[in-house]
Coordinates of C-alpha atoms in Angstrom, one line a residue:
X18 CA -28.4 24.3 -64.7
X19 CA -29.5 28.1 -64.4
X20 CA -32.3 28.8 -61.8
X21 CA -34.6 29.1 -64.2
X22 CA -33.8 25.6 -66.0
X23 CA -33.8 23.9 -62.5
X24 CA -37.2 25.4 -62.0
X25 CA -38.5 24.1 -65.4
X26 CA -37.2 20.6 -65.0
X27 CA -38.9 20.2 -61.4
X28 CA -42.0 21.7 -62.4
X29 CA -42.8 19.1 -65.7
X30 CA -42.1 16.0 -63.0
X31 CA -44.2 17.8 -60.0
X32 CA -47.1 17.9 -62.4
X33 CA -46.5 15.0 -63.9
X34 CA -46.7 12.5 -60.8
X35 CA -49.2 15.0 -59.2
X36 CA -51.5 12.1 -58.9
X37 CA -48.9 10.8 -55.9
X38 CA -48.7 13.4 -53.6
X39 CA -51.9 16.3 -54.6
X40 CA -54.3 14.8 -52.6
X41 CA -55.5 14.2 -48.9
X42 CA -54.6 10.7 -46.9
X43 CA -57.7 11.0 -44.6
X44 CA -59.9 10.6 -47.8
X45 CA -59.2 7.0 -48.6
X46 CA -60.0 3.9 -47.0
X47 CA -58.1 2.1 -49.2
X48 CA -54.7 2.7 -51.2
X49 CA -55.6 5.2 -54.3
X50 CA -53.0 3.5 -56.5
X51 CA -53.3 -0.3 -57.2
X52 CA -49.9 -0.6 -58.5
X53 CA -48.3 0.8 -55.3
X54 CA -50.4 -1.8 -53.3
X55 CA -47.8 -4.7 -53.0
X56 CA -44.9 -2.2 -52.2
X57 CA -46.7 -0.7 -49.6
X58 CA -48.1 -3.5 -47.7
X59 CA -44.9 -5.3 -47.9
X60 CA -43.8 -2.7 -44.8
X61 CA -45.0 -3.5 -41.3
X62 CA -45.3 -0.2 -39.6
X63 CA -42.4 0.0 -37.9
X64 CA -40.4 -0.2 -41.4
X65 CA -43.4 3.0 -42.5
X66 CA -41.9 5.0 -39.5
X67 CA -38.2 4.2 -40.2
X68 CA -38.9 4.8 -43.8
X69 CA -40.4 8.4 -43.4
X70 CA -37.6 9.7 -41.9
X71 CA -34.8 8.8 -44.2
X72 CA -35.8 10.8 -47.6
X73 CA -32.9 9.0 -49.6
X74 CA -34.1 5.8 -48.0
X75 CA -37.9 7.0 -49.9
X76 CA -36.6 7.7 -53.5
X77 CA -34.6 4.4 -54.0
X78 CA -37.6 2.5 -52.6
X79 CA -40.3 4.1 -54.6
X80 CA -37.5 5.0 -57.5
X81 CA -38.6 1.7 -60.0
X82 CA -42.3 1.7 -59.6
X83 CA -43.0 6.0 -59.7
X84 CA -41.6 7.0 -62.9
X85 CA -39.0 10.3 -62.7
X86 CA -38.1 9.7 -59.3
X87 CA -34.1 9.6 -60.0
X88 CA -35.0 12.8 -61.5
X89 CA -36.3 14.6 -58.5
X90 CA -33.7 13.1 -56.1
X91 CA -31.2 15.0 -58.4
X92 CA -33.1 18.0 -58.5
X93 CA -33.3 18.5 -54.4
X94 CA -30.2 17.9 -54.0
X95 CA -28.6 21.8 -53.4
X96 CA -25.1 22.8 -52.6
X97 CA -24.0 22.9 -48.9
X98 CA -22.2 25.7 -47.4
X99 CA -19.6 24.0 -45.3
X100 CA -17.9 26.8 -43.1
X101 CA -16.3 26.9 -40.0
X102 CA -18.8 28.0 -37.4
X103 CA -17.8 31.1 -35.5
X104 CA -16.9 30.9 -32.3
X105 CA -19.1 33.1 -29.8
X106 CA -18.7 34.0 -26.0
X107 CA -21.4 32.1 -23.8
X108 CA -23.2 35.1 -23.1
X109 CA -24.0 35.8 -26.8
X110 CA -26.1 32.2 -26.5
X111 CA -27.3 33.2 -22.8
X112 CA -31.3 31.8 -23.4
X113 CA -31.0 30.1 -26.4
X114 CA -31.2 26.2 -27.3
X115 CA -28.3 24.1 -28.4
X116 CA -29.8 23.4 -31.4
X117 CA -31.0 26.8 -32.4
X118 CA -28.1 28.1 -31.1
X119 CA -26.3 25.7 -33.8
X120 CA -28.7 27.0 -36.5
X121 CA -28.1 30.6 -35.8
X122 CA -24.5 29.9 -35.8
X123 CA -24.3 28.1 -39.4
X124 CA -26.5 30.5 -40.9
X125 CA -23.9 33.4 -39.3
X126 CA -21.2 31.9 -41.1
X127 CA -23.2 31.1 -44.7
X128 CA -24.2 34.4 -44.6
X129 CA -20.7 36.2 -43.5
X130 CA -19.1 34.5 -46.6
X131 CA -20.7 36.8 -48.8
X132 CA -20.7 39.9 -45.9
X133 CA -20.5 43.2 -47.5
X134 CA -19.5 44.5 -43.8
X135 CA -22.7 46.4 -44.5
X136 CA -25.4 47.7 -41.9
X137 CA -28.1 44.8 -41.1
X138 CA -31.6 45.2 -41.0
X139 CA -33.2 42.0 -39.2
X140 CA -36.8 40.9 -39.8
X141 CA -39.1 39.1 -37.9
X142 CA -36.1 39.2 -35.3
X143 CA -38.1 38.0 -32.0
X144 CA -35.4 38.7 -29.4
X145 CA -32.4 39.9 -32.1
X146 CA -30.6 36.9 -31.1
X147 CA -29.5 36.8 -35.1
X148 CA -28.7 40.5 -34.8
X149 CA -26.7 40.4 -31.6
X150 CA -24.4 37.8 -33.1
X151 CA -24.1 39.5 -36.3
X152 CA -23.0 42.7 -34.5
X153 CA -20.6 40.9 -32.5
X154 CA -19.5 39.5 -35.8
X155 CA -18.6 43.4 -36.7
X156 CA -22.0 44.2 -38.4
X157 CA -21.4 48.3 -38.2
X158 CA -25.1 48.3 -36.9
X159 CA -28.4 46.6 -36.7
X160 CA -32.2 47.1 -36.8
X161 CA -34.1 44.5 -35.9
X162 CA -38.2 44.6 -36.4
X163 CA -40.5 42.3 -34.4
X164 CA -44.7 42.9 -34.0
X165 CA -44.0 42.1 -30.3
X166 CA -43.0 44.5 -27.9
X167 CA -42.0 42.8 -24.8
X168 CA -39.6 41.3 -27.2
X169 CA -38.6 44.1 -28.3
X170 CA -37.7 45.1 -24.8
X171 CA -36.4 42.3 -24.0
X172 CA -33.7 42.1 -27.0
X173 CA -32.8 45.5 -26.6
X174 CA -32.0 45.2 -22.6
X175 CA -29.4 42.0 -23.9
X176 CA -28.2 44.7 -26.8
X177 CA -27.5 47.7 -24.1
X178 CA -26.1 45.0 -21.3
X179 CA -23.9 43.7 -24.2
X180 CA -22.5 47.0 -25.6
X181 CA -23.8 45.7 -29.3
X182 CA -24.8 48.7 -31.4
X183 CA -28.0 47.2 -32.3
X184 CA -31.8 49.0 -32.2
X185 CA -35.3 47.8 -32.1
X186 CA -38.7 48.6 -33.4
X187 CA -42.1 47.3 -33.0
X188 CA -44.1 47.0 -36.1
X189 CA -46.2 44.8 -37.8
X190 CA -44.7 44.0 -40.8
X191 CA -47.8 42.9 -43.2
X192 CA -49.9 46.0 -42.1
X193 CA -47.0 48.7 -41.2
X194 CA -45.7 50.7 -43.4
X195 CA -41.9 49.4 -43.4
X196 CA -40.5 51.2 -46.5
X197 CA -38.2 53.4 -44.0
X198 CA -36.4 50.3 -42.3
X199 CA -34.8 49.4 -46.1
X200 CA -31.6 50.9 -47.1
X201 CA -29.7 50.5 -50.4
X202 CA -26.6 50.4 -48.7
X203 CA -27.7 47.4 -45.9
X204 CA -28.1 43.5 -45.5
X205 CA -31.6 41.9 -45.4
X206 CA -31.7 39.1 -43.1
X207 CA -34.3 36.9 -42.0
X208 CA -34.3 33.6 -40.5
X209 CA -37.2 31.7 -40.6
X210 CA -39.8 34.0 -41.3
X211 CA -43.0 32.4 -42.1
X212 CA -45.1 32.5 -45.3
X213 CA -46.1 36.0 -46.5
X214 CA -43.8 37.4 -43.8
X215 CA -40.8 36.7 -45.7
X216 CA -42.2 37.5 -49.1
X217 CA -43.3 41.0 -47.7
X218 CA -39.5 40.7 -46.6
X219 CA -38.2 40.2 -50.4
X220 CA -40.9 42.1 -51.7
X221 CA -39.8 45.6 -49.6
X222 CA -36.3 44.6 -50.1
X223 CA -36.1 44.5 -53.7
X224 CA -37.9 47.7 -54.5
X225 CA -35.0 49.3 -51.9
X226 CA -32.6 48.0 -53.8
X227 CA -31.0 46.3 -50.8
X228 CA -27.2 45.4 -51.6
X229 CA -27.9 42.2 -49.8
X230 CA -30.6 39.8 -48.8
X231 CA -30.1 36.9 -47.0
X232 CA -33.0 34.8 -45.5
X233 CA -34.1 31.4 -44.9
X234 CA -38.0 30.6 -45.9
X235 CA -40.3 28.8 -43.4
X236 CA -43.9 27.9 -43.2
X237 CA -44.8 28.6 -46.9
X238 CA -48.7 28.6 -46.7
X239 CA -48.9 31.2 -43.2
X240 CA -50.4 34.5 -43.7
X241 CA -51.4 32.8 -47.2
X242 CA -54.5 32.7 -49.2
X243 CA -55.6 29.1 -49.5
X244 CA -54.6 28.9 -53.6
X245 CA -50.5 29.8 -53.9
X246 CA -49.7 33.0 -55.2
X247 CA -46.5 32.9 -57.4
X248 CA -44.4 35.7 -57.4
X249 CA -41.6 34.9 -60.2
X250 CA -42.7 34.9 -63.6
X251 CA -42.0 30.7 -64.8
X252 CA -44.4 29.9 -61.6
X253 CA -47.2 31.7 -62.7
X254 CA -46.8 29.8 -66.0
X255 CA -47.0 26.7 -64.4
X256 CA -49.6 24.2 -64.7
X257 CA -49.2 23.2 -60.8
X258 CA -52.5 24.5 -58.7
X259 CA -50.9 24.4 -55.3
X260 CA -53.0 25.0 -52.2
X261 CA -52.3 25.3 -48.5
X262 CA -52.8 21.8 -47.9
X263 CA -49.8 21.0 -50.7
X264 CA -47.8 23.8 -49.4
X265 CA -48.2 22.1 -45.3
X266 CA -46.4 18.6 -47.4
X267 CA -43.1 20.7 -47.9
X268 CA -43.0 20.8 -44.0
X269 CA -43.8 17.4 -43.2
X270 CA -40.2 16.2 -42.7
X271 CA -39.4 16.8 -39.4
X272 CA -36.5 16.6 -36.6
X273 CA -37.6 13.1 -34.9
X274 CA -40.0 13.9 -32.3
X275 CA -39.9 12.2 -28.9
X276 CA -41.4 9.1 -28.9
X277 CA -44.0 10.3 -26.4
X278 CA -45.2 12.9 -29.2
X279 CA -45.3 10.5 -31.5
X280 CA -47.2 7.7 -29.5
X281 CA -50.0 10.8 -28.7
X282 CA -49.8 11.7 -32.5
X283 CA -50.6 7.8 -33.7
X284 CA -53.2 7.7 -31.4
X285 CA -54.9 11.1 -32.3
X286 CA -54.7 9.7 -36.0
X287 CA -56.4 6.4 -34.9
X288 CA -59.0 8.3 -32.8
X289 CA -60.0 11.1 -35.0
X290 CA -60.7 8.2 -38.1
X291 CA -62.2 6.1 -35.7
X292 CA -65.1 9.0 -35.3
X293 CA -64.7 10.0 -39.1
X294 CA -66.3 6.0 -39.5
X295 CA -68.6 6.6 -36.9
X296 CA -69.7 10.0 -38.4
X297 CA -70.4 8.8 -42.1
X298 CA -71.8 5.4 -40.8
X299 CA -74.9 7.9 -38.7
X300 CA -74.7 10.8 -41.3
X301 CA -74.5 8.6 -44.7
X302 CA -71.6 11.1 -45.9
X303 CA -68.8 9.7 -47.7
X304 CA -66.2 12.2 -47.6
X305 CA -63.9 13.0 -44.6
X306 CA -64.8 15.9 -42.6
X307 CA -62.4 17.1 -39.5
X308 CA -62.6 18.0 -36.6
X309 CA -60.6 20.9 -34.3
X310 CA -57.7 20.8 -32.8
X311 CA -57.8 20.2 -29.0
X312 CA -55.4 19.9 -26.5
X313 CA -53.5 16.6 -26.4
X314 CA -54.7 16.1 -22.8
X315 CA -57.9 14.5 -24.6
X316 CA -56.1 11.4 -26.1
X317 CA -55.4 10.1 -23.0
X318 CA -58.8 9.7 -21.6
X319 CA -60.9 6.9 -23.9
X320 CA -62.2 7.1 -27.8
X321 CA -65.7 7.3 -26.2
X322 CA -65.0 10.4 -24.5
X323 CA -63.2 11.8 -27.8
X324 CA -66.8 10.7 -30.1
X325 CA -68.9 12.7 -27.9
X326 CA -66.3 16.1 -27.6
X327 CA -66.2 15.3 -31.8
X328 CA -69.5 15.2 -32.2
X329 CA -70.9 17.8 -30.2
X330 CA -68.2 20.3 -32.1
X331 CA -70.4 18.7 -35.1
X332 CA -73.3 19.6 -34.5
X333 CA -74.0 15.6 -34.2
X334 CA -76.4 13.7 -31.8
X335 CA -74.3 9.9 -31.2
X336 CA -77.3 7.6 -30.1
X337 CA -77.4 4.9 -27.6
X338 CA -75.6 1.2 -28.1
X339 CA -72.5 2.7 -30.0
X340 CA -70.1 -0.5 -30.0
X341 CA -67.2 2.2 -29.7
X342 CA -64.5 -0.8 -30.3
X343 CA -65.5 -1.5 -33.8
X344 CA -65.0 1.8 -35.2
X345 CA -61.5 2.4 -33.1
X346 CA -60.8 -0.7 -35.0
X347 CA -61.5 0.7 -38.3
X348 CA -59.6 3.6 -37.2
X349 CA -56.7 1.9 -36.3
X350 CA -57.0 -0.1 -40.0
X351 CA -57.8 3.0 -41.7
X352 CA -54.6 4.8 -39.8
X353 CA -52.4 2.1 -41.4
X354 CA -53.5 3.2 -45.1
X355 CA -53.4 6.8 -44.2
X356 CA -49.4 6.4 -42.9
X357 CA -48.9 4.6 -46.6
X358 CA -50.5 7.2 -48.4
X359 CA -48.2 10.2 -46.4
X360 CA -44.9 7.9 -47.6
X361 CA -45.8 8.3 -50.9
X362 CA -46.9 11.8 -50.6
X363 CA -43.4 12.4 -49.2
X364 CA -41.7 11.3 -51.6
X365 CA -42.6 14.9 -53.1
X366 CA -42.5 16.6 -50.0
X367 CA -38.4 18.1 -50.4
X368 CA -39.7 19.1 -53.9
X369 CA -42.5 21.3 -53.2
X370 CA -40.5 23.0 -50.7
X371 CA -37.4 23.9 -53.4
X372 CA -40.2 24.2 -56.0
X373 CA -41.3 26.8 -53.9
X374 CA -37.7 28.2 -53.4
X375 CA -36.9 28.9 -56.8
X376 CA -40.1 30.5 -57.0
X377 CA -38.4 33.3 -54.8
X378 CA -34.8 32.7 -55.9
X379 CA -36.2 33.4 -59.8
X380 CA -38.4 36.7 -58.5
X381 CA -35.3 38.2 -56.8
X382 CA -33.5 37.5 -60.0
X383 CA -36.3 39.1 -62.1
X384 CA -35.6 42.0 -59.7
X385 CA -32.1 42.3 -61.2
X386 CA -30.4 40.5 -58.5
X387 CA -27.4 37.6 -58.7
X388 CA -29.0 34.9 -56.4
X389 CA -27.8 31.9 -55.2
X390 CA -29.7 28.8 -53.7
X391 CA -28.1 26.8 -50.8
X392 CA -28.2 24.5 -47.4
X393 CA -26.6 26.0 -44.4
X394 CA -27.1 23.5 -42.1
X395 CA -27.5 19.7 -41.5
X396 CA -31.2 18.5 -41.2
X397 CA -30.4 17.2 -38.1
X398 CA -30.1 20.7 -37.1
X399 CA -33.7 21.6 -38.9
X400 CA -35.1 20.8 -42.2
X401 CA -35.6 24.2 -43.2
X402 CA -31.9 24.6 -44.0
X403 CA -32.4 26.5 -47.2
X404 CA -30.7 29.8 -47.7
X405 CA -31.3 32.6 -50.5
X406 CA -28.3 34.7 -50.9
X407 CA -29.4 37.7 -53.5
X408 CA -26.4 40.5 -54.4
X409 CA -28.0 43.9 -56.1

């Protein structure tokens, strides 16, 4: 399939089975779809947890009851880049972590396949640790941009200390004017750059004429406005409305967090449904409201403690004689519907996200650009292991 047909194919079944994963767990006390109900509640919740994070494990189990979902396993899957990883000296990953430093060093070798042995301009580049490995690589020179300085600083001390031909400048890439960093003769990189951060990225690149971009997407709906803004032609024909809440499911497979994290996150879940129960039971309101975040330091102490911080950010007055165990109880039943709505809605989650790729893959190409869409790592590694490749 072209870009353009792969895009066209995953956009009828995302619309399609909208009803599944375009919608908010907290809302429902009970499952939103009847003929899921016997599925669902055949899973005790360890089998929920075990479930989420195998995505394979997801389509074959929902695949004969949710209509198309052969389909969209087929459509996310996207070719590896299986390289060698380059070898570096320890003090190119001096102060980074293993697995970043694993990230950096699969996305070194996607990206070199392609190399042009061009200059590198490197976006969003926090400390240049990208750029100090490409120009031990034999980039010819790089620019890195970050908004902070003391990073700036920071990376360009390692650069000097290192002998790398590499320079820095401060900016703040959404309100800057960065026209002057782009080069037609230069590769684009950008790993990880968030939301509107890495579509100022394409955007600026493009209209250079860059030889080559190379970047990996990250945190779609940062820097956003709450209703998506396509850029590529076929997505602003599509039907889909998608909003920051739908573009947060793209992210929602994770690394697997230490069980501490997660036994704080279960109980934050519980806790802050818990009030929602209490709040529509004094406040007759039917529809889930939430609450802010708050240090995780607060889930420790009792639910009692966490109604009155709640309420008080509410505005609400909690009266005497609360029995505080019967609505953690309904939290903790109402916590076990809203895990079985999040598997379903994850189902969909790898297909917003490469929904969301192509979008940008298909507006590079629009741009006049040969563009390819790829993994460069293992998910083990992180799940944001997409890569663009674009070639003026």
């Amino acid at each position: 399939m072209t870009l353009a047909e792969h895009f066209a194919a995953l956009d009828a079944l995302l619309f399609s089975t909208r009803q599944y994963w375009q919608c908010t767990a907290f809302d429902f006390d009970d499952l939103p779809w009847p003929e899921l109900a016997d599925l669902l509640w055949a899973l005790d919740d360890q089998q929920v947890s075990e479930l989420d994070a195998d995505q394979q494990a997801l389509y074959r189990y929902f695949a004969e009851v949710i209509e198309g979902i052969d389909q969209l396993a087929q459509l996310c899957e996207l070719p590896t880049i299986n390289l060698a990883r380059t070898e570096f000296p320890f003090w190119i990953s001096n102060g980074i972590k293993g697995r970043k430093f694993e990230q950096l060093q699969d996305f070194v070798a996607a990206i070199s396949q392609q190399s042009l042995n061009q200059p590198v301009l490197e976006w969003c580049a926090g400390k240049g640790h990208l750029g100090r490995m490409l120009a031990f690589n034999g980039a010819p020179r790089v620019h890195s941009i970050e908004l902070q300085q003391h990073l700036c600083d920071q990376g360009q001390h390692s650069a000097t200390q290192q002998q790398l031909a590499m320079q820095f400048s401060q900016a703040d890439v959404l309100t800057d004017d960065t026209d002057d960093f782009f080069e037609s003769q230069q590769h684009a990189v950008a790993l990880h750059a968030c939301g509107r951060l890495h579509q100022t990225f394409m955007q600026q690149a493009s209209k250079a004429k860059t030889q080559q971009i190379s970047f990996s997407p990250c945190c779609y709906h940062l820097f956003t406005d709450n209703a998506y803004q396509a850029m590529s032609e076929p997505a602003k024909q599509s039907q889909l409305a998608l909003t920051h809440r739908d573009l947060k499911l793209a992210l929602q497979e994770t690394v697997t967090a230490p069980s501490r994290v997660d036994k704080v996150r279960k109980t934050e879940v519980e806790w802050r449904l818990g009030f929602d129960a209490l709040r529509k039971t004094l406040t007759g309101e039917m529809h889930y409201v939430s609450v802010p975040s708050v240090n995780k330091a607060i889930f420790s102490d009792s639910f009692s403690s966490f109604c009155f911080w709640a309420a008080e950010k509410k505005s609400l007055h909690l009266p005497e004689g609360i029995d505080y165990n019967k609505f953690l109880e309904i939290g903790k039943k109402r916590k076990r519907v809203t895990e079985r709505v999040e598997l379903v809605r994850h189902v969909f989650r790898r297909a917003i996200e490469v929904w969301l790729v192509l979008d940008r893959a298909l507006y590079l190409q629009q741009q006049g650009y040969q563009v390819t869409v790829s993994t460069f790592c293992e998910k083990q590694l992180t799940p944001r292991n997409i890569l663009i490749q674009a070639n003026y």
